[in-house]
CSV table of C-alpha atoms and ligand atoms in Angstrom, one decimal:
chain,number,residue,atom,x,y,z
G,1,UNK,CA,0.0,0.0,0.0
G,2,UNK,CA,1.4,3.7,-1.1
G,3,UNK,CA,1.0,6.7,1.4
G,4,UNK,CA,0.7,9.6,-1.0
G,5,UNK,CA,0.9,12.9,0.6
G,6,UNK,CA,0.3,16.1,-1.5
G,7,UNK,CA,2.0,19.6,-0.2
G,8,UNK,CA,4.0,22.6,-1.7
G,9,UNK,CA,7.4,21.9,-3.1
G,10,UNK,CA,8.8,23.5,0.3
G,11,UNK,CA,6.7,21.2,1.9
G,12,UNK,CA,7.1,18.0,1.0
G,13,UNK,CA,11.2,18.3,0.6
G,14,UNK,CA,10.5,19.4,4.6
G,15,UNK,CA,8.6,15.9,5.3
G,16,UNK,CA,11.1,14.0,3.6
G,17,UNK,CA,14.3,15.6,5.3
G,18,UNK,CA,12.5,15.0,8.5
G,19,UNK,CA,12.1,11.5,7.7
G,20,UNK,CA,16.0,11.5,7.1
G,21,UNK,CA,16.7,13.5,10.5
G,22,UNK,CA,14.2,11.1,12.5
G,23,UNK,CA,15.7,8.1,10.6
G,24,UNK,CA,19.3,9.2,11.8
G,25,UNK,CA,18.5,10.4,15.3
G,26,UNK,CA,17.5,6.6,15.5
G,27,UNK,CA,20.3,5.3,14.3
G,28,UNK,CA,23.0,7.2,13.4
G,29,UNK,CA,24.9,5.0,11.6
G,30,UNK,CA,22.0,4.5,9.1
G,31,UNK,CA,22.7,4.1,5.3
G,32,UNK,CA,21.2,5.9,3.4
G,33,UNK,CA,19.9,5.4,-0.7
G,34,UNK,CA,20.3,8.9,-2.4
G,35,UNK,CA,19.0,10.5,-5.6
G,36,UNK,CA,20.1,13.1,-8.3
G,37,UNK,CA,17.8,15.2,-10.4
G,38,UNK,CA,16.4,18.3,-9.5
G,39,UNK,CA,13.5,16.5,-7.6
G,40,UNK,CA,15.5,16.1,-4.2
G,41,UNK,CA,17.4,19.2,-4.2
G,42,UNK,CA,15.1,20.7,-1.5
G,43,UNK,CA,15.5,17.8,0.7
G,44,UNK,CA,19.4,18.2,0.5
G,45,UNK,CA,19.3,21.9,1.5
G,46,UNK,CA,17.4,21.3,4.4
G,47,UNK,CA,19.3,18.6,5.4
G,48,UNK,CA,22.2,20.5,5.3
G,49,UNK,CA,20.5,23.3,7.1
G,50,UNK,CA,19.7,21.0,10.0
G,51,UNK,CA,23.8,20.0,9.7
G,52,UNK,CA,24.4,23.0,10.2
G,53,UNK,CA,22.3,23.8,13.1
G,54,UNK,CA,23.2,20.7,14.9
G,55,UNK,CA,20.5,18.9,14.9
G,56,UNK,CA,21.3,15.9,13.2
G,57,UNK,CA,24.9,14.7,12.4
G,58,UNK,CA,26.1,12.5,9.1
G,59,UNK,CA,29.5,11.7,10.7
G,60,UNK,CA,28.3,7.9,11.1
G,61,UNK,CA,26.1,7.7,7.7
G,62,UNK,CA,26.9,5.7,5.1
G,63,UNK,CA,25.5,6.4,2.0
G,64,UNK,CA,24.8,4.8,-1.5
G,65,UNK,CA,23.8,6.3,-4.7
G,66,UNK,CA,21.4,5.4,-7.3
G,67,UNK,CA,23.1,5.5,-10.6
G,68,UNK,CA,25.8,7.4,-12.5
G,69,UNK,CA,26.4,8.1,-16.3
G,70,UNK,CA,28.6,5.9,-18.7
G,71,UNK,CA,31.6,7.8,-19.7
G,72,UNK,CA,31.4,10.7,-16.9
G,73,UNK,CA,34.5,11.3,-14.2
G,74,UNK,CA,33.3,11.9,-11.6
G,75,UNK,CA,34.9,15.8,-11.6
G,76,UNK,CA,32.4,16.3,-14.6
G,77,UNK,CA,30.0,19.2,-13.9
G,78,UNK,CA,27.4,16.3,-14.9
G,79,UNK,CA,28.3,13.2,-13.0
G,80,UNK,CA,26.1,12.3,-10.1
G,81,UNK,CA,29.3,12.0,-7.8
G,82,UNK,CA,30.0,15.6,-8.8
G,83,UNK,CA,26.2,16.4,-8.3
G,84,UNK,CA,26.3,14.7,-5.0
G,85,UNK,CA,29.2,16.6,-3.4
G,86,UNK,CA,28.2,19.9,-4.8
G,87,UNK,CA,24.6,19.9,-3.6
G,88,UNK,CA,24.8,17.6,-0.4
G,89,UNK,CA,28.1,16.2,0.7
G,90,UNK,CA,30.8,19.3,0.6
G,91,UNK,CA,28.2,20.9,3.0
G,92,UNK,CA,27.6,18.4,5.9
G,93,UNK,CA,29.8,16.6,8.5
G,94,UNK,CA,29.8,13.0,6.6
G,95,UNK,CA,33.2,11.2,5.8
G,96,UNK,CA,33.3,11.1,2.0
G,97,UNK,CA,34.7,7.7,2.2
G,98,UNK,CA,31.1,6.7,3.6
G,99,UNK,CA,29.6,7.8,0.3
G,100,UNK,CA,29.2,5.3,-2.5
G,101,UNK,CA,28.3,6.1,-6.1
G,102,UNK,CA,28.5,3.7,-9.2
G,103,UNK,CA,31.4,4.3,-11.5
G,104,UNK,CA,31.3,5.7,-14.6
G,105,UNK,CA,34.5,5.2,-16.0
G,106,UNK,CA,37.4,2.8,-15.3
G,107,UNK,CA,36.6,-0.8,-13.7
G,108,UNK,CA,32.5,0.6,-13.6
G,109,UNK,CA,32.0,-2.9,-14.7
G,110,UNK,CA,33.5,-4.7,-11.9
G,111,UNK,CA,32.1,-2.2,-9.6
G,112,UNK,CA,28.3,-2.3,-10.6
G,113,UNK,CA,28.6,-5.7,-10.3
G,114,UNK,CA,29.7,-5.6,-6.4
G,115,UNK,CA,27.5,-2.8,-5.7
G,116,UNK,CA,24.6,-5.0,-4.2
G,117,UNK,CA,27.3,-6.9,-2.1
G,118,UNK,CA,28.5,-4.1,-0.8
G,119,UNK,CA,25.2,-2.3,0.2
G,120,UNK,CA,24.0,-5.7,1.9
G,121,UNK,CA,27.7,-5.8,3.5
G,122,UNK,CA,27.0,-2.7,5.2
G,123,UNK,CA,23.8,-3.9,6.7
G,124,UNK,CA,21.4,-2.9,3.6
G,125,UNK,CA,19.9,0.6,2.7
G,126,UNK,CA,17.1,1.7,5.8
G,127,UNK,CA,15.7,4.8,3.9
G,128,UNK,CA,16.0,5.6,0.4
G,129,UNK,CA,14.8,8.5,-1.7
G,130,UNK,CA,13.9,8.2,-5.7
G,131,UNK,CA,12.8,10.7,-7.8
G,132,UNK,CA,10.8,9.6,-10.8
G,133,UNK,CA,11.5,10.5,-15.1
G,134,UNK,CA,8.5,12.0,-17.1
G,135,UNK,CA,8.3,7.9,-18.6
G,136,UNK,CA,8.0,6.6,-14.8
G,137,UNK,CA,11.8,5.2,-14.8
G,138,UNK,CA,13.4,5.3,-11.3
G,139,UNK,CA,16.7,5.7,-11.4
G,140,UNK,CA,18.1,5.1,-14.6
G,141,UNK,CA,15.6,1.6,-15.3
G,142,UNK,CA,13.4,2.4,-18.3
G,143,UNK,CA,10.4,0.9,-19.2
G,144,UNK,CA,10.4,-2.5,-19.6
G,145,UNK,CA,13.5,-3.8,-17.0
G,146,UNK,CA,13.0,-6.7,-15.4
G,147,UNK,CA,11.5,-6.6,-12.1
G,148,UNK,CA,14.2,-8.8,-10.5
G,149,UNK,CA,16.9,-6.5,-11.8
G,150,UNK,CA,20.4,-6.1,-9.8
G,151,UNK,CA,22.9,-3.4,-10.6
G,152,UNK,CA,23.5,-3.4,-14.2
G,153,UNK,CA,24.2,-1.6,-17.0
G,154,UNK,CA,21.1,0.4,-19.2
G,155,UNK,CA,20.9,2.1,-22.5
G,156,UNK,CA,19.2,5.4,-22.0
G,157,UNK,CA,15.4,5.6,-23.3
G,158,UNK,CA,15.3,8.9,-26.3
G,159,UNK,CA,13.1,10.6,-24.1
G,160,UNK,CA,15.2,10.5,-21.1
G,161,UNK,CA,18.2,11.6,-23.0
G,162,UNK,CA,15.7,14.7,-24.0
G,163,UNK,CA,14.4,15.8,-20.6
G,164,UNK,CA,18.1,15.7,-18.9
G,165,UNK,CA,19.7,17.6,-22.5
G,166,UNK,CA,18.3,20.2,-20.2
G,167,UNK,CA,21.7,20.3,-17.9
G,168,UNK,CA,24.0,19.4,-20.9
G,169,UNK,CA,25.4,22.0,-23.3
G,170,UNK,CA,23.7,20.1,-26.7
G,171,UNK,CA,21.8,16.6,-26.2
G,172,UNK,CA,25.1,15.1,-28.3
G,173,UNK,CA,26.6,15.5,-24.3
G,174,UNK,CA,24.0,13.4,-23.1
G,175,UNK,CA,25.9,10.2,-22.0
G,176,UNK,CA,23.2,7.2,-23.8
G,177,UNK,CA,23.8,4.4,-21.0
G,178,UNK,CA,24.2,4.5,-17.5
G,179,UNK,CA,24.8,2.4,-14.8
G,180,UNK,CA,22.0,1.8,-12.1
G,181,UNK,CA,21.0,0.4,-9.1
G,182,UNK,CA,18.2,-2.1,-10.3
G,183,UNK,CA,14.7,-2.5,-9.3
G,184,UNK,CA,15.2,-5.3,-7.2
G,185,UNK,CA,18.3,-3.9,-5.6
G,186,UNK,CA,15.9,-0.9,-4.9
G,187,UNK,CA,13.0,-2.9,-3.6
G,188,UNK,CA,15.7,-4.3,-0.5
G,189,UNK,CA,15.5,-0.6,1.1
G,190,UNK,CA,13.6,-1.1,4.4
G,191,UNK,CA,11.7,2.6,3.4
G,192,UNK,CA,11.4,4.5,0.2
G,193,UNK,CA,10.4,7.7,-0.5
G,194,UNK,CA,9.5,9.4,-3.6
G,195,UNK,CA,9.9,12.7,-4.7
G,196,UNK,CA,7.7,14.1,-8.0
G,197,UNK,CA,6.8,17.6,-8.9
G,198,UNK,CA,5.4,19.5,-11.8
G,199,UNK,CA,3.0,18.8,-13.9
G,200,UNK,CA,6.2,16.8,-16.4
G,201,UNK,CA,5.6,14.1,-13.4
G,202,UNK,CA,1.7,14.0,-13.6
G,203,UNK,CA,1.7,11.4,-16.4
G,204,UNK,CA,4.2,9.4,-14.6
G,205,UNK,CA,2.5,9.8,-10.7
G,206,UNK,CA,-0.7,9.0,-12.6
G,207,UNK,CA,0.3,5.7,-13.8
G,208,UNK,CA,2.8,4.4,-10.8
G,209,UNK,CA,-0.5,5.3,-8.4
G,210,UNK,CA,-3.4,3.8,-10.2
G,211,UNK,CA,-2.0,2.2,-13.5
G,212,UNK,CA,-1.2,-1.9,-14.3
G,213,UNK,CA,1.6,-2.5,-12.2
G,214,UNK,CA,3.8,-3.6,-14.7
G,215,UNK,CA,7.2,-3.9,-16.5
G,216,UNK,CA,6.2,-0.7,-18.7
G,217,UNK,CA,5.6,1.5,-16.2
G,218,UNK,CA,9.4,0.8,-13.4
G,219,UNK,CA,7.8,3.0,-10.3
G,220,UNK,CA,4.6,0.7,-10.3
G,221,UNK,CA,6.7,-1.9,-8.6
G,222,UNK,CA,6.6,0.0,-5.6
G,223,UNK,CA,3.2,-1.1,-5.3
G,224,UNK,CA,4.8,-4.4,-3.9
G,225,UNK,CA,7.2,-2.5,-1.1
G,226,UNK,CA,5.4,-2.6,2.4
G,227,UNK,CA,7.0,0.8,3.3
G,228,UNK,CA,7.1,3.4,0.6
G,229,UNK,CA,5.6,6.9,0.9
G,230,UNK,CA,5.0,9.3,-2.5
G,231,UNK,CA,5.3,13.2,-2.0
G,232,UNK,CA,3.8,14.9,-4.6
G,233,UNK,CA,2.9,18.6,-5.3
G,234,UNK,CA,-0.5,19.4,-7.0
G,235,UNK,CA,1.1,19.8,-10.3
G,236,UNK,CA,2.3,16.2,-9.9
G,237,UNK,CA,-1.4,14.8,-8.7
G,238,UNK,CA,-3.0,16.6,-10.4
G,239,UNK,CA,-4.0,13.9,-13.1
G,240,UNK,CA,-4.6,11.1,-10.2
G,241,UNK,CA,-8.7,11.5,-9.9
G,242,UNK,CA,-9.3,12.1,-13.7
J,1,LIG,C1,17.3,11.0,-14.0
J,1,LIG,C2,17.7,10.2,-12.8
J,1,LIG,C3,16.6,9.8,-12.0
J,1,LIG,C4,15.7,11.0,-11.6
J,1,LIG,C5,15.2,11.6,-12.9
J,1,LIG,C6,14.2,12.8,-12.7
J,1,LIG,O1,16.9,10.3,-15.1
J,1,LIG,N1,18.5,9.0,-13.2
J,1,LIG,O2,17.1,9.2,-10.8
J,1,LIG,O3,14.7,10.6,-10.8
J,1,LIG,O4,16.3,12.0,-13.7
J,1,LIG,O5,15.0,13.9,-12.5
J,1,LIG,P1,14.4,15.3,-12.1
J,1,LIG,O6,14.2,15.2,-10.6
J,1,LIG,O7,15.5,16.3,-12.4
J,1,LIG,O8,13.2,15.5,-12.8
């Protein structure tokens, strides 16, 4: 069963960086599942606003990441790692040798394949947060990837190369695969939340809420998670009662 709860954009990146704070306060040596995109952004600056004001402390979080771009160092101004340190970790008191993201270039192989191993080595992911792509992908698993998937390797759908050509120079930057935590691997988070706003997500909310849950739409298997929570703005819902 899916919680949905509709608020502002400030107020549902509040609820969901409280969720973070309570999760930690409980145990502070919770691992975390993290997101890119513009969807979390809020969340992160709040978190890093509580950092700051003492009120919750990473220095004990582990944290793993959801996917990263084939072909991107991780100093690109594009790669999730870079995306990750610029908007979250550079700003609060976590150990960046607690904070995993897949590979983009070098052994990336290698590594994707261990990255379920390691997340179950460090005692599996207790809260993770997903945004969602106008064609319902989570992460980077497009329509159509096997419910069971692990970490693996996917070729980026056309339109999903379109909507993120938005933070690229010309869509020719747009890396075309990716590496990704799958939907399985994603399922093994003991709590999920998900992020979604404007009405580019209203499509998408629509069909992981009340749609088929199926292989063509990836969210929809959250259906099946005992513990996952949706935050949406009205823009987002707004196609969920017509
Ligand atoms: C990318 C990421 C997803 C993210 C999606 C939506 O494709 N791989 O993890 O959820 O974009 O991004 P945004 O929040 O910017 O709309």
């Amino acid at each position: 069963m899916l919680k949905i709860i509709v608020g502002s954009g400030e107020e549902i990146s509040r609820l969901i960086a409280e969720q973070f704070i309570l999760q930690i306060q409980k145990k502070p040596d919770s691992v975390l599942g993290l997101a890119t995109g513009t969807s979390p952004l809020g969340v992160y600056r709040n978190l890093i606003e509580a950092n700051k004001k003492k009120v919750v402390s990473f220095s004990k979080v582990t944290t793993f990441n959801l996917d990263e771009y084939i072909g991107l160092e991780g100093t690109h101004n594009q790669s999730y790692r870079y995306f990750m340190n610029v908007n979250l970790f550079d700003h609060i008191d976590i150990d960046k040798k607690n904070t995993f993201v897949l590979k983009g270039v070098g052994d990336y192989l290698a590594y994707a394949n261990n990255y379920d191993n390691l997340i179950e080595e460090h005692g599996g992911i207790d809260l993770q947060i997903l945004g969602i792509g106008s064609n319902g992908h989570i992460a980077f698993n497009e329509p159509d990837t096997p419910f069971d998937s692990l970490t693996h390797i996917a070729d980026l759908n056309e339109s999903t190369i379109k909507d993120n050509s938005r933070l690229f120079s010309s869509i020719k930057e747009v890396p075309t695969k990716a590496v990704t935590m799958g939907l399985k691997s994603i399922m093994n988070a003991r709590k999920i939340v998900l992020i979604a706003m404007g009405k580019s997500k209203a499509e998408a909310v629509k069909n992981l809420i009340k749609g088929k849950i199926s292989k063509r739409v990836p969210s929809s298997i959250l259906r099946n998670h005992p513990d996952v929570t949706i935050y949406v703005d009205q823009d987002a819902y707004s196609l969920v009662n017509k």
